[in-house]
Coordinates of C-alpha atoms in Angstrom, one line a residue:
M15 CA 144.7 31.4 -4.1
N16 CA 144.2 32.4 -7.8
D17 CA 142.6 29.3 -9.2
S18 CA 142.2 29.9 -13.0
S19 CA 139.0 27.7 -13.1
H20 CA 137.2 30.5 -11.1
T21 CA 138.4 33.2 -13.5
R22 CA 135.6 35.0 -15.3
V23 CA 135.3 34.4 -19.1
S24 CA 135.4 37.2 -21.6
S25 CA 133.2 37.7 -24.7
S26 CA 136.1 36.7 -27.0
E27 CA 136.5 33.4 -25.0
R28 CA 132.8 32.7 -25.5
D29 CA 133.1 33.5 -29.2
R30 CA 136.0 31.0 -29.5
A31 CA 134.0 28.4 -27.6
L32 CA 131.0 28.8 -29.9
D33 CA 133.4 28.4 -32.9
E34 CA 134.7 25.2 -31.4
L35 CA 131.1 23.9 -30.8
A36 CA 130.5 24.7 -34.5
Q37 CA 133.5 22.5 -35.4
H38 CA 132.2 19.6 -33.3
F39 CA 128.8 20.0 -35.0
A40 CA 130.4 20.1 -38.4
L41 CA 132.3 16.9 -37.6
G42 CA 129.0 15.2 -36.6
R43 CA 129.8 14.9 -32.9
L44 CA 126.8 17.1 -31.9
S45 CA 123.2 17.1 -33.0
V46 CA 121.4 20.3 -33.7
E47 CA 119.7 20.1 -30.3
E48 CA 123.0 19.5 -28.5
L49 CA 124.6 22.4 -30.3
E50 CA 121.7 24.7 -29.2
E51 CA 121.8 23.5 -25.6
R52 CA 125.6 23.8 -25.4
S53 CA 125.6 27.2 -27.1
S54 CA 123.2 28.3 -24.5
R55 CA 125.5 27.0 -21.7
V56 CA 128.4 28.9 -23.3
W57 CA 126.4 32.2 -23.1
R58 CA 125.4 31.5 -19.5
A59 CA 129.0 30.6 -18.4
I60 CA 130.6 33.0 -16.0
T61 CA 133.8 31.1 -15.1
V62 CA 136.4 29.2 -17.1
R63 CA 135.3 26.0 -15.2
Q64 CA 131.7 26.4 -16.4
L65 CA 132.9 27.0 -19.9
A66 CA 135.1 23.9 -19.8
E67 CA 132.2 21.7 -18.5
T68 CA 130.5 22.3 -21.8
F69 CA 133.3 20.5 -23.6
A70 CA 133.9 17.7 -20.9
D71 CA 132.7 14.8 -23.1
L72 CA 134.2 16.1 -26.4
P73 CA 137.8 15.5 -27.6
A74 CA 140.1 18.4 -27.3
A75 CA 140.5 20.6 -30.4
P76 CA 144.0 21.2 -31.7
A77 CA 145.5 24.4 -30.4
S78 CA 145.4 27.4 -32.6
A79 CA 148.4 29.6 -33.4
E80 CA 147.7 31.7 -30.3
G81 CA 148.0 28.6 -28.1
S82 CA 144.4 28.6 -27.2
Y83 CA 142.4 25.5 -26.6
L84 CA 140.0 26.6 -29.3
T85 CA 140.6 26.7 -33.1
D86 CA 139.8 29.1 -36.0
G87 CA 136.2 28.6 -37.0
A88 CA 136.0 30.1 -40.5
L89 CA 134.9 26.9 -42.3
P90 CA 132.7 25.6 -39.5
R91 CA 130.8 28.9 -39.4
T92 CA 130.0 28.4 -43.1
V93 CA 129.0 24.9 -42.5
V94 CA 126.7 26.0 -39.6
R95 CA 125.2 28.7 -41.9
V96 CA 124.5 26.2 -44.6
G97 CA 123.0 23.8 -42.1
A98 CA 120.8 26.6 -40.8
I99 CA 119.5 27.3 -44.3
V100 CA 118.7 23.7 -44.9
V101 CA 116.9 23.3 -41.6
S102 CA 115.0 26.6 -42.1
A103 CA 113.9 25.6 -45.6
G104 CA 112.7 22.2 -44.4
V105 CA 110.9 23.6 -41.4
C106 CA 109.2 26.3 -43.5
Q107 CA 108.2 23.8 -46.1
F108 CA 106.7 21.5 -43.5
V109 CA 105.0 24.3 -41.5
F110 CA 103.5 26.2 -44.5
G111 CA 103.0 23.2 -46.7
N112 CA 104.5 25.0 -49.7
W113 CA 107.5 23.7 -51.6
W114 CA 108.6 27.3 -52.6
W115 CA 110.4 27.5 -49.3
L116 CA 112.9 25.0 -50.6
L117 CA 114.1 27.8 -52.9
L118 CA 116.1 28.9 -49.9
L119 CA 118.5 26.1 -50.7
L120 CA 119.6 28.2 -53.6
A121 CA 121.3 30.5 -51.1
I122 CA 123.8 27.7 -50.2
P123 CA 126.3 28.4 -53.0
A124 CA 126.4 32.1 -52.1
V125 CA 126.9 31.3 -48.4
M126 CA 129.7 28.8 -49.2
T127 CA 131.4 31.3 -51.6
L128 CA 131.3 34.2 -49.1
G129 CA 132.4 32.0 -46.2
L130 CA 135.4 30.5 -48.0
R131 CA 136.4 33.9 -49.4
N132 CA 136.5 35.4 -45.8
R133 CA 138.8 32.7 -44.6

């Protein structure tokens, strides 16, 4: 009677799911649009089943030390942050027509250094 697929998900499970999505994005399995759409689904998920449906067409991630189906996301978070900087700089440059926005790309080494240091 206690079907685990109907169990409500916690905030920490959502966070781990978002980390796993970031890893799939970093590996090139998801586009930016797919990452945004699936991230939105993770935030709307109420049950374990709904959360699992977000990953139905993706390969399973290796289990972390806790035995979870999600993995540690320290490096992918850094990759996602760098990607966000690149996309933001490109969009701002296109929208405002000023190449000075591309100076945002200079923030990438700082983000990479801080992200790897916090690993």
